[in-house]
Amino acid sequence: MKKGTKSILVATTLAAMLPWQAYSSIERSSLLPTPPMGFNNWARFMCDLNETLFTETADAMAANGLRDAGYNRINLDDCWMAYQRSDNGSLQWNTTKFPHGLPWLANYVKAKGFHFGIYEDSGNMTCGGYPGSYNHEEQDANTFAAWGIDYLKLDGCNVYATQGRTLEEEYKQRYGHWHQVLSNMQHPLIFSESAPAYFAGTDNNTDWYTVMDWVPIYGELARHSTDILVYSGAGSAWESIMNNYNYNTLLARYQQPGYFNDPDFLIPDHPGLTADEKRSHFALWASFSAPLIISAYIPALSKDEIAYLTNEALIAVDQDPLAQQATLASRDDTLDILTRSLANGDRLLTVLNKGNATVTKEIPVQWLGLVDTGCTYTAEDLWNGDTQKFGDHIKVELASHATAVFRLSLPEECSSVVPTGLIFNTASGNCLTAASNSSVTFQSCNGDGSQIWRVTSSGAISPVSQTTQCLTADGSSVKLQSCDSTDDNGQKWTYAVTGNLKNAKINGCLTEGPVQMKSCLDERNGQVFGLPSGVQLS
């Protein structure tokens, strides 16, 4: 077996089993096989955009190494258009802001080696009060294509339920219609959907989860939650980054080649961020294989900012063809430990210090899904290229708000990987916890090994603290029992894209409260869980 074969087996099976496979963006994953990289004006300039900003940006990105590092998209956001459509109903650009016109600008940026993208809204008006695309979808798509545009960010302002639909159903109808329009084009535009952001942050997540279920069918990426803090906005930029980071940790099950969760822009010139916070922002997004869309004044970026944004090793992680999103292996109040597999069989380790002081942590390799014993692994620090050998543990020291990222190379004889990490409720954030008396509970995540679980390809789930014990459903109760390979044992679990963890014997779903089995319900808070990356979806 070649190096890496065992470590990517589960992920390969995952891609083969996804229920979306017969549809749209996942079916045509070649349209966007890896997450997009580029520039968007919104978080830095909002409506203060014009032709000069985009020509200067293209010139700077071509000269400073960003384009050559992979940032090859330049996207307009809201406020680029005139307040009225033309007599024939077509959109018009603002001739004061764009005196040469958008076709001219498209040709300019393409001549510099970039793709050109644009913004519209699925409602009757954009968020900025300009004409929306409602009832003009096909006309606008053809207009964009004629202007040389190949990427559409579709916002969701000013959408109201019609014809007896719920609001979620209305969004689904409008984004589904746009998907059909784009799919019928000779050269479909990449479709970035903002619909989920309009359902995030409520006490009941059912509609948000439901929207997340269909956006991978319709488009290539989706803005799933709150906007990142804009340059002129009030509040903490770091807290804004952490907010979107946390949202993204809830959604790993949706991502695969052809569809990417989008936690919003990189903001490297925001004055409220320290150097470590800026680097963490980039490293976390790269670990997620998230879109890397910079919103900054590109010509004025410092050499240090350009240096971390063009880090080849981290960009390679972001653009890894397996497209796994890093998931939580461990979490407490200070440290988040994330891991995922890479296409060549390497394992990624990302460690975030959320606290306000320097911390040191020894991380057992079992927490990272490495199950062979007596092994020596190699870790490459992706910030500086330094390598180290390690065995049972890897030691990490981190300053406040800093993030370490290591690429772990596995020797041939130690290349087995089992998806390993937290099983947590995505509404409450509580972690499934194994007790020594065979009981299981949901508790606040505390970084203990009793909250870290292995999920085998056969559907067995065991805590790394008690690997001979398996999560077992017995009627309405859930407990740990000695692992039993027979079929009718209550120890075979399946994981759905809806986040349900279903037991084959009971035909019910794991439910938070006291840990229990209940009838499976659609997208209910107590039954939606995050599991480690690489777990098969049923």
XYZ file of C-alpha atoms in Angstrom:
538
model
C 0.000 0.000 0.000
C 1.501 3.346 -1.036
C 2.150 6.066 1.504
C -1.090 7.872 2.326
C -3.476 5.227 1.002
C -4.818 4.237 4.405
C -5.034 7.782 5.673
C -7.268 9.004 2.863
C -9.457 5.916 2.584
C -12.243 7.257 4.791
C -12.292 10.621 3.051
C -12.435 8.977 -0.372
C -15.382 6.880 0.742
C -17.048 10.036 2.047
C -16.887 11.740 -1.327
C -18.339 8.672 -2.993
C -21.314 8.439 -0.641
C -22.587 11.997 -0.452
C -26.290 12.285 -1.285
C -25.666 15.477 -3.294
C -23.591 13.667 -5.870
C -26.272 13.709 -8.549
C -26.650 17.468 -8.380
C -25.150 20.678 -9.666
C -22.038 22.144 -8.120
C -20.911 18.905 -6.525
C -21.465 17.119 -9.817
C -19.478 19.766 -11.689
C -16.762 20.101 -9.082
C -14.325 21.003 -11.854
C -15.920 24.471 -11.941
C -14.318 25.244 -8.558
C -12.315 22.224 -7.360
C -10.441 24.259 -4.742
C -11.523 27.370 -2.821
C -11.277 30.742 -4.577
C -8.533 33.247 -3.782
C -8.548 36.929 -4.620
C -9.806 40.395 -3.676
C -13.153 41.981 -2.787
C -13.644 45.607 -1.823
C -16.444 45.324 0.743
C -14.897 44.911 4.209
C -12.291 47.588 3.489
C -14.149 50.129 1.340
C -17.850 49.178 1.414
C -19.622 51.486 -1.094
C -16.562 53.691 -1.586
C -15.484 51.907 -4.759
C -14.475 53.086 -8.205
C -12.569 52.087 -11.298
C -9.240 53.371 -10.008
C -9.440 51.215 -6.887
C -9.719 48.088 -9.010
C -7.046 48.987 -11.544
C -4.647 49.896 -8.731
C -5.498 46.659 -6.951
C -4.868 44.578 -10.068
C -1.586 46.368 -10.696
C -0.434 45.876 -7.104
C -1.423 42.203 -6.909
C 0.405 41.505 -10.157
C 3.524 43.232 -8.831
C 3.693 42.154 -5.180
C 3.373 38.394 -5.622
C -0.263 37.924 -4.589
C -1.438 36.990 -8.080
C 1.404 34.537 -8.563
C 0.646 32.992 -5.159
C -2.870 32.133 -6.383
C -4.967 35.227 -5.621
C -6.342 35.403 -9.137
C -9.841 36.832 -8.656
C -10.923 40.462 -8.410
C -14.540 40.847 -7.337
C -16.816 43.877 -7.124
C -19.240 44.062 -4.221
C -22.386 46.172 -3.714
C -22.877 49.758 -4.962
C -21.235 49.356 -8.376
C -24.434 49.977 -10.346
C -26.768 52.804 -11.257
C -29.929 53.239 -9.206
C -32.141 52.469 -12.208
C -32.136 49.776 -14.848
C -32.041 50.798 -18.506
C -35.186 51.054 -20.616
C -34.856 47.409 -21.665
C -34.463 46.279 -18.053
C -30.715 45.694 -18.122
C -28.464 46.614 -15.237
C -26.203 49.625 -15.721
C -22.931 50.480 -14.042
C -22.449 53.798 -12.287
C -20.735 55.868 -14.972
C -19.204 58.253 -12.441
C -17.526 55.445 -10.523
C -16.688 53.418 -13.645
C -16.255 55.871 -16.524
C -14.765 53.278 -18.882
C -17.438 50.703 -18.038
C -17.328 47.229 -16.567
C -16.477 45.413 -19.836
C -13.406 47.638 -20.079
C -12.513 46.905 -16.443
C -12.995 43.174 -17.023
C -10.569 43.315 -19.938
C -8.097 45.307 -17.834
C -7.972 42.835 -14.954
C -7.934 39.842 -17.310
C -4.943 41.309 -19.119
C -3.226 41.338 -15.716
C -3.996 37.647 -15.195
C -7.167 37.824 -13.091
C -10.744 36.599 -13.267
C -13.497 39.169 -12.732
C -16.458 38.759 -10.378
C -19.525 40.777 -9.449
C -22.220 41.219 -6.800
C -25.999 41.142 -7.024
C -28.930 40.394 -4.724
C -31.766 37.877 -4.904
C -34.254 40.474 -3.643
C -35.801 43.447 -5.378
C -32.989 45.684 -4.062
C -29.415 45.109 -2.955
C -28.394 45.787 0.631
C -27.197 49.218 -0.525
C -30.501 50.073 -2.203
C -29.556 49.362 -5.826
C -31.620 47.226 -8.242
C -31.836 43.587 -7.200
C -32.184 40.682 -9.603
C -35.628 39.452 -8.570
C -37.551 38.665 -11.783
C -34.475 39.618 -13.857
C -32.322 36.563 -13.166
C -31.742 35.296 -16.697
C -31.320 38.790 -18.106
C -28.743 39.684 -15.457
C -26.824 36.430 -15.879
C -26.520 37.056 -19.609
C -25.474 40.652 -18.945
C -22.720 39.537 -16.590
C -21.443 36.965 -19.062
C -21.416 39.562 -21.846
C -19.343 41.852 -19.628
C -16.693 39.153 -19.138
C -17.677 38.114 -15.602
C -17.344 34.512 -14.377
C -18.173 34.766 -10.643
C -21.384 35.930 -8.961
C -21.838 36.723 -5.274
C -25.600 36.719 -4.685
C -26.735 38.445 -1.504
C -30.066 37.992 0.271
C -31.278 41.432 1.334
C -34.897 42.457 0.738
C -36.258 38.945 0.259
C -39.817 38.428 1.461
C -41.915 35.273 1.542
C -44.486 34.996 -1.252
C -47.169 32.545 -2.410
C -47.624 30.906 0.969
C -43.959 29.966 1.344
C -41.960 30.204 4.535
C -39.001 32.564 4.371
C -36.608 29.609 4.117
C -38.659 28.199 1.230
C -38.584 31.593 -0.486
C -34.807 31.754 -0.316
C -34.595 28.191 -1.591
C -36.841 29.008 -4.536
C -34.853 32.108 -5.499
C -31.398 30.587 -5.130
C -32.610 27.417 -6.818
C -33.873 29.465 -9.744
C -30.525 31.235 -10.003
C -28.801 27.854 -9.957
C -30.949 26.710 -12.865
C -30.236 29.885 -14.826
C -26.494 29.562 -14.296
C -26.503 25.838 -15.068
C -28.139 26.500 -18.433
C -25.397 28.909 -19.497
C -22.735 27.783 -21.929
C -20.114 28.887 -19.395
C -21.712 28.817 -15.919
C -20.633 31.465 -13.447
C -19.195 30.419 -10.111
C -22.058 30.908 -7.681
C -21.378 32.331 -4.203
C -24.537 32.185 -2.074
C -25.238 34.426 0.912
C -28.569 32.835 1.862
C -27.395 31.019 5.039
C -26.186 34.271 6.600
C -29.803 35.435 6.850
C -30.712 32.511 9.105
C -27.635 32.359 11.359
C -27.561 33.463 14.976
C -31.064 32.510 16.095
C -31.928 30.398 19.140
C -33.499 27.769 16.891
C -31.038 26.720 14.193
C -33.464 24.561 12.197
C -33.889 26.987 9.294
C -30.152 27.745 9.192
C -29.293 24.055 8.996
C -32.001 23.538 6.375
C -30.548 26.295 4.190
C -27.079 24.811 4.642
C -28.464 21.493 3.394
C -29.361 22.939 -0.011
C -26.701 25.559 -0.728
C -24.104 22.909 -1.748
C -26.602 21.658 -4.320
C -26.986 25.085 -5.897
C -23.579 26.734 -5.732
C -19.858 26.479 -5.200
C -19.511 28.395 -1.922
C -21.766 29.971 0.687
C -21.415 32.857 3.103
C -22.857 31.115 6.115
C -22.975 33.638 8.949
C -22.258 37.201 10.037
C -20.142 39.616 8.020
C -16.567 40.097 9.144
C -16.068 43.477 10.820
C -15.583 46.210 8.234
C -12.613 48.581 8.408
C -14.698 51.471 9.743
C -16.919 49.330 11.962
C -17.238 49.531 15.735
C -16.156 46.603 17.867
C -13.314 44.107 18.027
C -11.944 42.758 14.759
C -10.471 39.755 16.597
C -13.817 38.902 18.181
C -15.410 39.174 14.740
C -12.859 36.731 13.314
C -13.421 34.341 16.222
C -17.183 34.562 15.764
C -16.958 33.525 12.111
C -14.312 30.926 12.931
C -16.675 29.347 15.452
C -19.539 29.306 12.966
C -17.306 27.536 10.470
C -16.423 24.784 12.957
C -20.118 23.828 13.007
C -20.353 23.097 9.277
C -17.482 20.825 8.235
C -19.831 18.039 7.135
C -20.989 20.085 4.128
C -17.608 20.745 2.531
C -16.031 18.723 -0.269
C -14.392 19.442 -3.641
C -16.775 21.680 -5.568
C -18.391 23.296 -2.509
C -16.745 25.393 0.230
C -17.954 26.971 3.465
C -17.130 30.690 3.406
C -16.414 32.421 6.751
C -15.885 35.758 4.928
C -12.969 37.988 4.014
C -9.381 38.215 5.185
C -8.754 41.701 6.621
C -4.943 42.005 6.838
C -4.775 45.802 7.126
C -7.403 46.188 9.843
C -5.906 48.542 12.464
C -7.508 46.644 15.343
C -5.512 43.444 14.780
C -2.094 42.467 16.099
C 0.412 40.725 13.844
C -0.314 37.366 15.517
C -4.059 37.857 15.077
C -3.660 38.621 11.372
C -1.522 35.528 10.889
C -3.990 33.411 12.869
C -6.840 34.622 10.686
C -5.002 33.462 7.577
C -3.808 30.177 9.105
C -7.255 29.187 10.366
C -8.942 29.949 7.041
C -6.238 27.954 5.227
C -6.721 25.040 7.647
C -10.425 25.107 6.801
C -9.723 25.126 3.039
C -11.879 28.243 3.095
C -11.987 30.917 0.385
C -9.056 33.322 0.755
C -10.581 36.601 -0.403
C -8.635 39.649 0.785
C -10.491 42.861 1.573
C -7.798 45.484 2.127
C -6.043 48.365 0.407
C -3.670 46.117 -1.481
C -1.131 48.743 -2.648
C -0.365 49.687 0.974
C 0.035 46.198 2.455
C 3.314 45.799 4.318
C 6.054 43.346 3.377
C 5.202 41.263 6.442
C 1.526 41.127 5.448
C 2.390 40.114 1.894
C 4.806 37.514 3.260
C 2.248 35.660 5.364
C -0.498 35.982 2.748
C 1.791 34.339 0.181
C 3.033 31.539 2.469
C 3.310 28.685 -0.035
C 2.965 25.896 2.508
C -0.258 27.263 3.998
C -1.726 28.070 0.587
C -0.987 24.462 -0.419
C -3.044 23.341 2.587
C -5.891 25.657 1.630
C -5.816 24.419 -1.962
C -5.350 20.743 -1.097
C -7.490 18.715 -3.547
C -9.031 16.587 -0.786
C -10.714 19.811 0.435
C -11.332 18.505 3.938
C -12.171 21.146 6.495
C -10.123 20.931 9.687
C -12.276 19.921 12.649
C -11.904 20.131 16.402
C -9.807 17.387 17.950
C -9.906 19.118 21.335
C -11.214 22.355 22.840
C -11.058 24.133 26.167
C -11.319 27.768 27.220
C -7.806 28.509 25.949
C -6.773 26.083 23.201
C -8.466 24.733 20.108
C -6.708 21.787 18.455
C -7.835 20.973 14.912
C -6.817 18.287 12.466
C -7.593 16.903 9.025
C -6.095 14.711 6.330
C -4.324 15.958 3.212
C -4.429 14.363 -0.212
C -0.902 12.912 -0.097
C -1.576 11.131 3.213
C -0.089 13.779 5.506
C -2.019 14.918 8.549
C -2.566 18.587 9.448
C -2.334 19.885 13.014
C -3.541 23.409 13.775
C -3.450 24.849 17.306
C -5.086 28.169 18.234
C -4.376 29.998 21.493
C -7.570 31.915 22.291
C -6.229 33.051 25.645
C -4.393 36.165 26.744
C -1.110 34.535 27.813
C 1.520 32.261 26.291
C 0.704 28.565 26.710
C 2.560 25.286 26.236
C 0.767 22.052 25.380
C 1.845 18.459 24.810
C -0.632 16.862 22.413
C -0.939 13.048 22.299
C -0.786 11.665 18.768
C -3.918 9.597 19.473
C -5.874 12.859 19.594
C -4.829 13.471 15.986
C -6.180 10.186 14.636
C -2.795 8.431 14.566
C -3.412 4.946 15.916
C -0.170 3.029 15.303
C 2.164 2.634 18.282
C 5.928 2.963 18.626
C 6.157 5.365 15.683
C 8.316 8.363 14.889
C 6.623 11.121 12.916
C 7.956 14.279 11.265
C 6.281 17.644 11.791
C 6.969 20.617 9.524
C 6.176 24.032 10.984
C 4.348 25.712 8.097
C 5.274 29.201 9.277
C 9.047 28.774 9.066
C 9.725 25.381 7.478
C 11.462 23.949 10.551
C 11.008 20.222 11.119
C 11.021 18.083 14.236
C 10.719 14.388 15.016
C 8.201 13.252 17.613
C 6.718 10.053 18.971
C 3.778 9.799 21.373
C 3.331 13.556 21.857
C 4.061 16.781 20.028
C 4.836 19.896 22.054
C 3.507 23.314 21.038
C 4.183 26.728 22.589
C 1.996 29.632 21.523
C 1.735 33.336 22.263
C -1.656 34.912 22.910
C -3.961 34.730 19.863
C -1.294 32.958 17.819
C -1.849 29.847 15.698
C 0.622 27.058 14.977
C 0.213 24.861 11.905
C 2.152 21.636 11.347
C 2.154 19.218 8.449
C 2.713 15.729 9.846
C 4.410 13.162 7.622
C 3.555 9.559 8.442
C 6.041 6.737 7.791
C 4.796 3.841 5.683
C 4.500 1.510 8.652
C 2.593 4.119 10.698
C 0.202 5.561 8.131
C -3.091 4.390 9.657
C -5.507 7.224 10.430
C -8.921 6.981 12.086
C -11.163 10.079 12.178
C -10.717 11.390 15.718
C -11.933 14.409 17.636
C -14.860 15.980 19.397
C -18.477 14.955 19.044
C -20.269 18.140 20.012
C -23.728 19.598 19.734
C -23.576 22.453 17.250
C -26.277 24.458 19.043
C -25.115 24.222 22.662
C -21.418 23.645 21.957
C -21.333 20.893 24.588
C -19.079 17.874 24.100
C -19.978 14.201 24.394
C -18.021 12.984 27.432
C -17.122 9.459 28.556
C -17.173 8.679 32.283
C -15.268 5.872 34.013
C -18.523 4.219 35.129
C -19.604 3.530 31.515
C -21.980 6.470 31.424
C -21.828 9.294 28.883
C -22.889 12.900 29.316
C -22.751 16.222 27.519
C -20.467 18.704 29.255
C -18.694 21.947 28.469
C -15.667 21.165 26.329
C -12.657 20.967 28.655
C -9.741 19.555 26.634
C -9.786 16.175 28.367
C -9.233 12.878 26.551
C -12.641 11.676 27.740
C -14.163 14.043 25.161
C -12.122 12.822 22.192
C -13.637 10.022 20.107
C -12.543 7.676 17.343
C -15.070 6.919 14.613
C -14.224 3.792 12.627
C -15.290 2.999 9.083
C -17.615 0.297 10.476
C -19.521 2.920 12.485
C -18.105 2.138 15.931
C -17.366 5.107 18.218
C -14.887 4.881 21.121
C -13.308 7.441 23.456
C -9.520 7.601 23.151
C -9.427 7.330 26.948
C -11.153 3.907 26.802
C -10.541 2.435 23.363
C -12.004 -0.991 24.222
C -15.351 0.620 25.069
C -17.873 1.584 22.383
C -20.782 3.998 22.384
C -23.862 1.787 22.654
C -27.574 2.500 22.259
C -29.803 0.391 24.485
C -33.428 1.343 24.125
C -33.638 5.041 24.915
C -30.372 5.084 26.869
C -26.794 5.497 25.668
C -23.750 4.118 27.474
C -20.311 2.606 27.001
C -19.960 -1.148 26.653
C -17.190 -3.478 25.558
C -16.824 -3.232 21.805
C -18.628 -6.080 20.034
C -18.261 -6.699 16.306
C -21.606 -8.485 15.908
C -24.268 -6.726 13.870
C -27.107 -6.415 16.374
C -25.200 -4.741 19.179
C -26.359 -1.120 19.251
C -22.817 0.014 18.415
C -23.150 0.871 14.725
C -23.734 4.550 14.046
C -24.231 6.526 10.857
C -23.688 10.244 10.350
C -25.909 12.265 8.027
C -25.227 15.555 6.277
C -28.051 16.924 8.440
C -25.808 16.342 11.470
C -27.874 13.464 12.869
C -25.977 10.623 14.540
C -28.254 7.651 13.974
C -28.065 4.208 15.541
C -28.731 1.259 13.236
C -30.293 -0.981 15.892
C -32.551 1.560 17.581
C -33.418 3.454 14.386
C -33.246 6.637 16.423
C -30.888 9.570 16.853
C -28.501 10.654 19.581
C -30.053 13.565 21.441
C -28.586 16.044 23.898
C -30.228 16.626 27.272
C -29.426 13.728 29.369
C -27.746 11.670 26.640
C -30.532 9.628 25.098
C -31.980 8.143 21.938
C -35.066 9.738 20.424
C -36.894 9.642 17.117
C -34.896 11.449 14.452
C -36.206 14.926 13.676
C -35.211 17.301 10.903
C -32.453 19.717 11.891
C -33.492 20.046 15.548
C -30.976 21.710 17.851
C -30.580 18.753 20.199
C -29.818 16.288 17.392
C -27.262 18.107 15.220
C -23.637 17.236 15.936
C -20.185 18.051 14.666
C -17.924 15.037 14.131
C -14.291 14.683 13.044
C -13.375 15.272 9.414
C -13.188 12.103 7.355
C -16.230 10.441 8.928
C -18.399 8.827 6.273
C -21.753 10.446 5.573
C -24.746 8.198 5.087
